[in-house]
mmCIF file of C-alpha atoms in Angstrom:
data_model
loop_
_atom_site.group_PDB
_atom_site.id
_atom_site.type_symbol
_atom_site.label_atom_id
_atom_site.label_comp_id
_atom_site.label_asym_id
_atom_site.label_seq_id
_atom_site.Cartn_x
_atom_site.Cartn_y
_atom_site.Cartn_z
ATOM 1 C CA MET A 1 95.684 46.878 18.650
ATOM 2 C CA GLU A 2 92.422 44.537 18.304
ATOM 3 C CA THR A 3 94.428 41.758 16.043
ATOM 4 C CA GLU A 4 96.680 42.027 19.871
ATOM 5 C CA LYS A 5 93.645 41.264 22.099
ATOM 6 C CA LYS A 6 92.222 38.045 20.336
ATOM 7 C CA ALA A 7 96.609 36.272 19.721
ATOM 8 C CA GLY A 8 96.608 37.392 22.819
ATOM 9 C CA PHE A 9 93.125 35.760 24.083
ATOM 10 C CA PHE A 10 92.804 32.971 22.193
ATOM 11 C CA SER A 11 96.560 31.707 23.541
ATOM 12 C CA ARG A 12 94.526 32.684 26.837
ATOM 13 C CA ILE A 13 92.341 30.826 26.007
ATOM 14 C CA LYS A 14 93.805 27.510 24.929
ATOM 15 C CA GLU A 15 96.133 27.132 27.509
ATOM 16 C CA SER A 16 92.921 27.537 30.497
ATOM 17 C CA LEU A 17 90.933 24.918 28.405
ATOM 18 C CA THR A 18 93.971 22.655 27.796
ATOM 19 C CA LYS A 19 92.607 19.793 30.420
ATOM 20 C CA THR A 20 88.523 19.855 28.734
ATOM 21 C CA ARG A 21 90.964 19.614 25.593
ATOM 22 C CA GLU A 22 92.241 16.823 26.410
ATOM 23 C CA SER A 23 88.603 15.097 27.332
ATOM 24 C CA LEU A 24 87.191 16.545 24.906
ATOM 25 C CA GLN A 25 89.477 15.385 21.849
ATOM 26 C CA THR A 26 90.410 11.997 23.698
ATOM 27 C CA GLY A 27 86.858 10.912 23.669
ATOM 28 C CA VAL A 28 86.652 12.131 20.194
ATOM 29 C CA ASN A 29 89.276 10.415 19.309
ATOM 30 C CA GLN A 30 88.691 7.182 19.949
ATOM 31 C CA VAL A 31 85.372 6.990 18.779
ATOM 32 C CA PHE A 32 87.226 7.781 15.433
ATOM 33 C CA ALA A 33 90.577 5.630 15.097
ATOM 34 C CA ALA A 34 87.974 2.717 16.017
ATOM 35 C CA PHE A 35 86.095 3.791 13.713
ATOM 36 C CA HIS A 36 86.490 4.834 9.765
ATOM 37 C CA LYS A 37 83.020 4.171 7.499
ATOM 38 C CA VAL A 38 79.945 5.928 8.796
ATOM 39 C CA ASP A 39 76.841 4.181 10.134
ATOM 40 C CA GLU A 40 74.962 4.632 13.440
ATOM 41 C CA GLU A 41 77.460 2.882 16.179
ATOM 42 C CA LEU A 42 79.943 6.025 14.868
ATOM 43 C CA PHE A 43 77.088 8.579 15.778
ATOM 44 C CA GLU A 44 76.135 6.581 19.272
ATOM 45 C CA GLU A 45 79.272 6.660 20.174
ATOM 46 C CA LEU A 46 80.246 10.283 19.188
ATOM 47 C CA GLU A 47 77.074 10.958 21.306
ATOM 48 C CA GLU A 48 78.061 9.154 24.850
ATOM 49 C CA ALA A 49 81.884 11.367 24.399
ATOM 50 C CA LEU A 50 80.606 14.942 24.226
ATOM 51 C CA ILE A 51 78.253 13.900 26.931
ATOM 52 C CA LEU A 52 81.303 12.869 28.849
ATOM 53 C CA ALA A 53 82.726 15.950 27.837
ATOM 54 C CA ASP A 54 80.376 18.268 29.755
ATOM 55 C CA MET A 55 77.567 18.912 26.612
ATOM 56 C CA GLY A 56 74.547 17.741 27.956
ATOM 57 C CA VAL A 57 72.296 15.117 26.276
ATOM 58 C CA GLU A 58 70.410 18.361 25.270
ATOM 59 C CA THR A 59 73.428 20.447 22.749
ATOM 60 C CA SER A 60 74.699 16.484 22.161
ATOM 61 C CA LEU A 61 71.572 15.271 20.602
ATOM 62 C CA ALA A 62 70.862 18.262 19.411
ATOM 63 C CA ILE A 63 74.577 18.606 17.404
ATOM 64 C CA LEU A 64 74.542 14.720 16.283
ATOM 65 C CA GLU A 65 71.512 15.489 14.535
ATOM 66 C CA ASN A 66 72.386 18.777 12.723
ATOM 67 C CA VAL A 67 76.014 16.798 11.530
ATOM 68 C CA ARG A 68 73.547 13.763 10.440
ATOM 69 C CA GLU A 69 71.660 16.066 8.268
ATOM 70 C CA GLN A 70 75.391 17.477 7.203
ATOM 71 C CA VAL A 71 76.359 14.010 6.148
ATOM 72 C CA LYS A 72 73.338 13.726 3.526
ATOM 73 C CA LEU A 73 73.306 16.996 2.559
ATOM 74 C CA ARG A 74 77.180 16.478 1.752
ATOM 75 C CA ARG A 75 77.002 12.458 1.214
ATOM 76 C CA ILE A 76 80.316 12.901 3.261
ATOM 77 C CA SER A 77 80.726 8.305 4.057
ATOM 78 C CA GLU A 78 84.435 8.364 5.540
ATOM 79 C CA ALA A 79 84.740 8.666 9.349
ATOM 80 C CA GLN A 80 86.873 11.466 9.224
ATOM 81 C CA GLY A 81 84.539 14.070 7.861
ATOM 82 C CA VAL A 82 82.686 14.346 10.051
ATOM 83 C CA LYS A 83 85.153 15.095 12.607
ATOM 84 C CA GLU A 84 85.046 17.961 10.285
ATOM 85 C CA LEU A 85 81.356 19.004 10.539
ATOM 86 C CA LEU A 86 81.829 18.902 14.724
ATOM 87 C CA ALA A 87 84.193 21.097 14.242
ATOM 88 C CA GLU A 88 82.332 23.025 12.610
ATOM 89 C CA GLU A 89 78.451 22.877 14.022
ATOM 90 C CA ILE A 90 79.995 23.482 17.163
ATOM 91 C CA ALA A 91 81.406 26.359 16.515
ATOM 92 C CA ASN A 92 78.025 27.488 14.807
ATOM 93 C CA ILE A 93 76.286 27.598 17.959
ATOM 94 C CA MET A 94 79.273 29.040 19.561
ATOM 95 C CA THR A 95 78.651 32.004 16.981
ATOM 96 C CA ALA A 96 75.395 32.191 16.051
ATOM 97 C CA ASP A 97 73.398 35.534 17.098
ATOM 98 C CA VAL A 98 76.074 37.270 19.163
ATOM 99 C CA THR A 99 76.817 39.876 19.292
ATOM 100 C CA PRO A 100 80.259 42.309 20.917
ATOM 101 C CA PHE A 101 79.578 43.154 24.479
ATOM 102 C CA ASP A 102 80.463 46.731 24.565
ATOM 103 C CA PRO A 103 77.959 48.178 27.188
ATOM 104 C CA ILE A 104 77.561 51.934 27.430
ATOM 105 C CA PHE A 105 78.983 54.547 29.929
ATOM 106 C CA PRO A 106 77.146 55.541 31.838
ATOM 107 C CA ALA A 107 76.425 51.727 33.681
ATOM 108 C CA VAL A 108 75.480 49.582 36.478
ATOM 109 C CA PHE A 109 75.870 45.716 36.703
ATOM 110 C CA LEU A 110 74.379 43.809 39.517
ATOM 111 C CA ILE A 111 76.539 41.338 39.793
ATOM 112 C CA ILE A 112 74.483 37.782 40.920
ATOM 113 C CA GLY A 113 75.413 33.990 41.677
ATOM 114 C CA VAL A 114 75.617 31.386 44.907
ATOM 115 C CA ASN A 115 77.947 31.694 47.161
ATOM 116 C CA GLY A 116 81.574 29.500 46.578
ATOM 117 C CA VAL A 117 81.884 30.949 42.416
ATOM 118 C CA GLY A 118 84.239 33.069 42.895
ATOM 119 C CA LYS A 119 81.493 35.745 42.818
ATOM 120 C CA THR A 120 83.210 38.172 45.330
ATOM 121 C CA THR A 121 86.903 38.189 43.863
ATOM 122 C CA THR A 122 85.402 38.297 40.222
ATOM 123 C CA VAL A 123 83.405 41.898 41.530
ATOM 124 C CA GLY A 124 87.703 42.747 41.697
ATOM 125 C CA LYS A 125 88.830 41.342 39.025
ATOM 126 C CA ILE A 126 86.113 42.829 36.941
ATOM 127 C CA ALA A 127 87.033 46.947 38.359
ATOM 128 C CA LYS A 128 90.524 46.102 37.325
ATOM 129 C CA TRP A 129 89.481 45.402 34.085
ATOM 130 C CA TYR A 130 87.536 48.282 33.556
ATOM 131 C CA LYS A 131 90.047 50.653 36.028
ATOM 132 C CA SER A 132 92.808 49.553 32.501
ATOM 133 C CA GLU A 133 90.393 49.986 30.316
ATOM 134 C CA GLU A 134 90.451 53.851 31.975
ATOM 135 C CA LYS A 135 86.320 53.822 33.075
ATOM 136 C CA SER A 136 85.822 55.510 36.992
ATOM 137 C CA VAL A 137 84.686 51.903 38.563
ATOM 138 C CA LEU A 138 82.612 52.247 41.922
ATOM 139 C CA VAL A 139 82.002 49.190 44.103
ATOM 140 C CA ALA A 140 79.174 48.980 46.483
ATOM 141 C CA ALA A 141 79.013 45.511 48.313
ATOM 142 C CA ALA A 142 75.207 44.416 49.175
ATOM 143 C CA ASP A 143 75.911 41.290 49.854
ATOM 144 C CA THR A 144 75.591 41.861 53.441
ATOM 145 C CA PHE A 145 74.346 38.449 55.080
ATOM 146 C CA ARG A 146 77.808 36.371 54.496
ATOM 147 C CA ALA A 147 80.227 36.843 57.132
ATOM 148 C CA ALA A 148 82.789 38.556 56.233
ATOM 149 C CA ALA A 149 81.641 38.708 52.792
ATOM 150 C CA ILE A 150 82.113 42.968 52.353
ATOM 151 C CA ASP A 151 85.455 42.376 54.101
ATOM 152 C CA GLN A 152 86.350 40.785 51.659
ATOM 153 C CA LEU A 153 85.672 42.994 49.323
ATOM 154 C CA ALA A 154 87.406 45.353 50.480
ATOM 155 C CA VAL A 155 90.604 43.247 50.184
ATOM 156 C CA TRP A 156 89.486 42.856 46.263
ATOM 157 C CA CYS A 157 88.403 46.743 45.405
ATOM 158 C CA ASP A 158 92.276 47.557 47.521
ATOM 159 C CA ARG A 159 93.489 45.805 44.910
ATOM 160 C CA ALA A 160 91.874 47.326 41.939
ATOM 161 C CA ASP A 161 92.350 50.884 43.295
ATOM 162 C CA VAL A 162 88.778 51.735 43.857
ATOM 163 C CA PRO A 163 86.494 52.732 46.255
ATOM 164 C CA LEU A 164 83.763 50.699 47.844
ATOM 165 C CA ILE A 165 80.705 51.541 49.031
ATOM 166 C CA ARG A 166 79.285 49.716 51.919
ATOM 167 C CA GLN A 167 77.097 49.135 54.657
ATOM 168 C CA GLY A 168 77.561 46.401 58.410
ATOM 169 C CA GLU A 169 77.273 42.539 57.770
ATOM 170 C CA ASN A 170 73.077 42.031 58.544
ATOM 171 C CA SER A 171 72.308 45.779 56.771
ATOM 172 C CA ASP A 172 68.854 46.420 53.028
ATOM 173 C CA PRO A 173 71.166 45.415 50.379
ATOM 174 C CA ALA A 174 69.708 47.881 48.141
ATOM 175 C CA ALA A 175 69.685 50.205 50.641
ATOM 176 C CA VAL A 176 73.567 49.581 50.305
ATOM 177 C CA ILE A 177 72.616 49.768 45.628
ATOM 178 C CA PHE A 178 71.040 53.075 47.525
ATOM 179 C CA ASP A 179 73.735 54.600 48.801
ATOM 180 C CA GLY A 180 76.040 53.315 45.736
ATOM 181 C CA VAL A 181 73.872 54.846 42.505
ATOM 182 C CA SER A 182 73.476 57.712 44.617
ATOM 183 C CA ALA A 183 78.052 58.364 45.024
ATOM 184 C CA ALA A 184 78.126 57.150 41.899
ATOM 185 C CA LYS A 185 75.421 59.968 39.815
ATOM 186 C CA ALA A 186 77.478 62.134 42.046
ATOM 187 C CA ARG A 187 81.074 61.596 41.129
ATOM 188 C CA ASN A 188 79.557 60.979 37.159
ATOM 189 C CA THR A 189 81.218 56.715 37.324
ATOM 190 C CA ASP A 190 81.250 54.677 34.256
ATOM 191 C CA LEU A 191 80.824 52.219 36.093
ATOM 192 C CA LEU A 192 78.640 50.838 39.405
ATOM 193 C CA LEU A 193 80.076 47.644 40.558
ATOM 194 C CA CYS A 194 77.014 45.671 42.658
ATOM 195 C CA ASP A 195 77.928 42.407 44.798
ATOM 196 C CA THR A 196 74.311 40.638 46.023
ATOM 197 C CA ALA A 197 73.676 38.047 47.449
ATOM 198 C CA GLY A 198 73.699 34.695 46.258
ATOM 199 C CA ARG A 199 70.869 33.129 47.930
ATOM 200 C CA LEU A 200 68.918 30.635 45.534
ATOM 201 C CA HIS A 201 67.602 28.238 48.485
ATOM 202 C CA ASN A 202 64.311 31.020 48.575
ATOM 203 C CA LYS A 203 63.643 32.264 45.477
ATOM 204 C CA LYS A 204 60.790 34.265 46.472
ATOM 205 C CA ASN A 205 63.727 36.211 48.147
ATOM 206 C CA LEU A 206 66.632 36.102 45.851
ATOM 207 C CA MET A 207 63.608 37.357 43.472
ATOM 208 C CA ASP A 208 61.960 39.656 46.258
ATOM 209 C CA GLU A 209 65.112 41.362 46.556
ATOM 210 C CA LEU A 210 66.334 41.318 43.002
ATOM 211 C CA LYS A 211 63.682 43.167 41.671
ATOM 212 C CA LYS A 212 64.051 45.911 44.975
ATOM 213 C CA ILE A 213 67.389 47.179 43.879
ATOM 214 C CA HIS A 214 66.647 47.508 40.117
ATOM 215 C CA ARG A 215 63.408 49.505 40.996
ATOM 216 C CA ILE A 216 66.439 51.959 42.542
ATOM 217 C CA VAL A 217 68.567 51.532 39.763
ATOM 218 C CA SER A 218 65.811 52.126 37.339
ATOM 219 C CA THR A 219 64.745 54.751 39.132
ATOM 220 C CA GLN A 220 67.446 56.544 40.375
ATOM 221 C CA HIS A 221 69.575 56.089 38.147
ATOM 222 C CA GLU A 222 67.668 56.476 34.781
ATOM 223 C CA GLY A 223 69.844 56.155 32.612
ATOM 224 C CA ALA A 224 72.158 54.566 33.179
ATOM 225 C CA HIS A 225 72.684 51.038 30.816
ATOM 226 C CA LYS A 226 71.699 48.241 33.174
ATOM 227 C CA GLU A 227 73.637 44.462 33.056
ATOM 228 C CA VAL A 228 72.405 41.429 35.726
ATOM 229 C CA LEU A 229 75.339 38.683 35.742
ATOM 230 C CA LEU A 230 75.559 35.371 36.415
ATOM 231 C CA VAL A 231 78.545 34.033 37.953
ATOM 232 C CA LEU A 232 79.068 29.987 36.824
ATOM 233 C CA ASP A 233 81.919 27.876 37.757
ATOM 234 C CA ALA A 234 82.671 25.987 35.540
ATOM 235 C CA THR A 235 84.503 23.213 37.322
ATOM 236 C CA THR A 236 80.622 22.090 38.017
ATOM 237 C CA GLY A 237 79.492 21.349 34.493
ATOM 238 C CA GLN A 238 76.298 20.475 34.286
ATOM 239 C CA ASN A 239 75.297 21.235 37.145
ATOM 240 C CA ALA A 240 75.934 24.869 36.177
ATOM 241 C CA ILE A 241 73.208 24.972 34.115
ATOM 242 C CA GLN A 242 70.627 24.283 35.931
ATOM 243 C CA GLN A 243 71.730 26.945 38.961
ATOM 244 C CA ALA A 244 71.585 29.901 35.777
ATOM 245 C CA LYS A 245 68.104 28.686 34.977
ATOM 246 C CA LEU A 246 66.386 28.605 38.107
ATOM 247 C CA PHE A 247 68.557 32.365 38.347
ATOM 248 C CA MET A 248 66.146 32.552 35.286
ATOM 249 C CA GLU A 249 63.567 32.564 36.358
ATOM 250 C CA ALA A 250 64.575 35.203 38.926
ATOM 251 C CA ALA A 251 65.991 37.824 37.328
ATOM 252 C CA ASP A 252 66.270 38.805 33.693
ATOM 253 C CA ILE A 253 69.333 37.683 33.144
ATOM 254 C CA THR A 254 71.833 39.719 30.246
ATOM 255 C CA GLY A 255 74.527 37.733 30.098
ATOM 256 C CA ILE A 256 76.958 35.060 32.093
ATOM 257 C CA ILE A 257 80.666 34.983 34.080
ATOM 258 C CA LEU A 258 82.411 31.336 33.751
ATOM 259 C CA THR A 259 85.064 31.452 36.601
ATOM 260 C CA LYS A 260 87.703 29.275 36.594
ATOM 261 C CA LEU A 261 87.705 27.374 33.641
ATOM 262 C CA ASP A 262 91.253 26.828 33.580
ATOM 263 C CA GLY A 263 91.274 24.263 36.729
ATOM 264 C CA THR A 264 88.561 22.104 35.015
ATOM 265 C CA THR A 265 87.644 18.919 31.969
ATOM 266 C CA LYS A 266 84.040 20.538 31.671
ATOM 267 C CA GLY A 267 84.044 23.728 29.524
ATOM 268 C CA GLY A 268 82.245 22.376 26.917
ATOM 269 C CA MET A 269 79.188 23.560 29.241
ATOM 270 C CA VAL A 270 79.964 26.446 27.438
ATOM 271 C CA VAL A 271 78.558 25.395 24.957
ATOM 272 C CA SER A 272 76.248 24.212 26.817
ATOM 273 C CA ILE A 273 74.809 27.392 27.962
ATOM 274 C CA LYS A 274 74.736 28.466 25.270
ATOM 275 C CA LYS A 275 72.619 26.307 22.795
ATOM 276 C CA GLU A 276 69.387 25.562 25.796
ATOM 277 C CA LEU A 277 70.271 28.675 27.478
ATOM 278 C CA ASP A 278 71.000 31.277 24.569
ATOM 279 C CA ILE A 279 72.292 33.650 27.363
ATOM 280 C CA PRO A 280 75.550 35.027 26.686
ATOM 281 C CA VAL A 281 79.005 34.781 28.092
ATOM 282 C CA ARG A 282 80.339 37.508 28.593
ATOM 283 C CA PHE A 283 83.723 36.768 30.800
ATOM 284 C CA VAL A 284 85.652 34.149 31.650
ATOM 285 C CA THR A 285 88.311 34.164 34.893
ATOM 286 C CA VAL A 286 90.966 32.340 34.010
ATOM 287 C CA GLY A 287 93.669 31.968 36.922
ATOM 288 C CA GLU A 288 93.792 33.652 40.391
ATOM 289 C CA GLY A 289 95.249 36.685 39.756
ATOM 290 C CA ILE A 290 93.725 40.353 39.844
ATOM 291 C CA ASP A 291 94.524 39.866 36.233
ATOM 292 C CA ASP A 292 93.218 37.161 35.380
ATOM 293 C CA ILE A 293 90.381 38.057 33.111
ATOM 294 C CA GLN A 294 88.979 38.453 29.847
ATOM 295 C CA PRO A 295 85.994 39.040 28.034
ATOM 296 C CA PHE A 296 85.043 36.425 25.859
ATOM 297 C CA ASP A 297 85.867 35.245 22.505
ATOM 298 C CA ALA A 298 83.007 32.753 21.241
ATOM 299 C CA ALA A 299 84.514 32.470 17.956
ATOM 300 C CA LEU A 300 87.862 31.446 19.661
ATOM 301 C CA PHE A 301 86.308 29.599 21.719
ATOM 302 C CA ALA A 302 85.076 27.192 19.739
ATOM 303 C CA LYS A 303 88.845 27.590 18.132
ATOM 304 C CA ALA A 304 91.044 26.336 20.556
ATOM 305 C CA LEU A 305 88.634 24.321 20.985
ATOM 306 C CA PHE A 306 89.603 21.685 18.614
ATOM 307 C CA SER A 307 93.282 22.951 18.217
ATOM 308 C CA GLU A 308 96.458 21.260 18.442
#
C-alpha cells in the first residue's frame, strides 16, 4: 500500500512539475549541448540556468560550489558527468535531515500566510485529507478580518464534510481559537485546523496575535501536538522565500505548504526553501479540486525534477 502511495505521489508530482522541469531542463540541456569539457565558463552558464529556474542566487551558488568540489574529487572532465552531479547535489539538498511528517494526535495546526496564496482553500483540502485518513477534524475560522473569509471557509468545510467553529466578522481571532480548542477537547477531535489572518504589513500585530493564539492552544490544549504551517504560492518564486523570512520573524514555523505547484515554471524555489530556510515542505497542492493535495516527499520531488 505504501509503495502504491509513493508511486501515486511520484506520478502526480512529476505531472505538476512539468513546467518547472521543462524550464530547468531546457536551460541546463542548452548549456550541456554547448559545452563538452569542464571549465569555468560551463559553471557560469549553469549558474544562470539555475537562477532562471528560480533556485535563487544563494542556493545556485551553493549547489555549484559543491558540484565543483565533486568534479575535482572524482576527476570529471566531461560535461555530461557534471550534469549527473548536478542532479545528485539537488537530491542531497532536498533529502538532508528530512523526517517524515507524522504528527501525533490530538493535534492543532495553525495555518498562516498572506491573503491570496490559497490559504483558506488549503485548510479545506487538509481537512478532507485527514478525514479520508479516518481522523476526526474540526476547523476554526480565525481569519475574521477579511471580508467573506468565513463564508468561503464554510463552503470548503461543507465540501470536506467537517464542522466549522465561527464567530462574526471582525471578532477576536483568539476568542475563535478558544472556542475551537474547547470544542475539539469536548468532542475528542483528532485534528483542529485554525485558519488565521493573513496580515503581514504590520508584523508586530501579527506576532502579538500569533503569540496570543499560541498561548491559548498551549494552556487550553496542553497535551496536543502543535504545528505552525506557512502557506506559500509556488507561482511567486523567490518572492515566496522573502515572504517566508518575514513570517519567520513573527512565528515559529514548523512546516510549509506549497500551493499551485502545477501552474508554475518556478518550482525550483522548493530547493531554495530547503537550502536557505531549512523548513520542511509538508504538503503541496497540485490542482483546484478538494482532493488535489499531497504530503510532500523530498526524495521523489528531486527525482521528478530531473526525470524525462
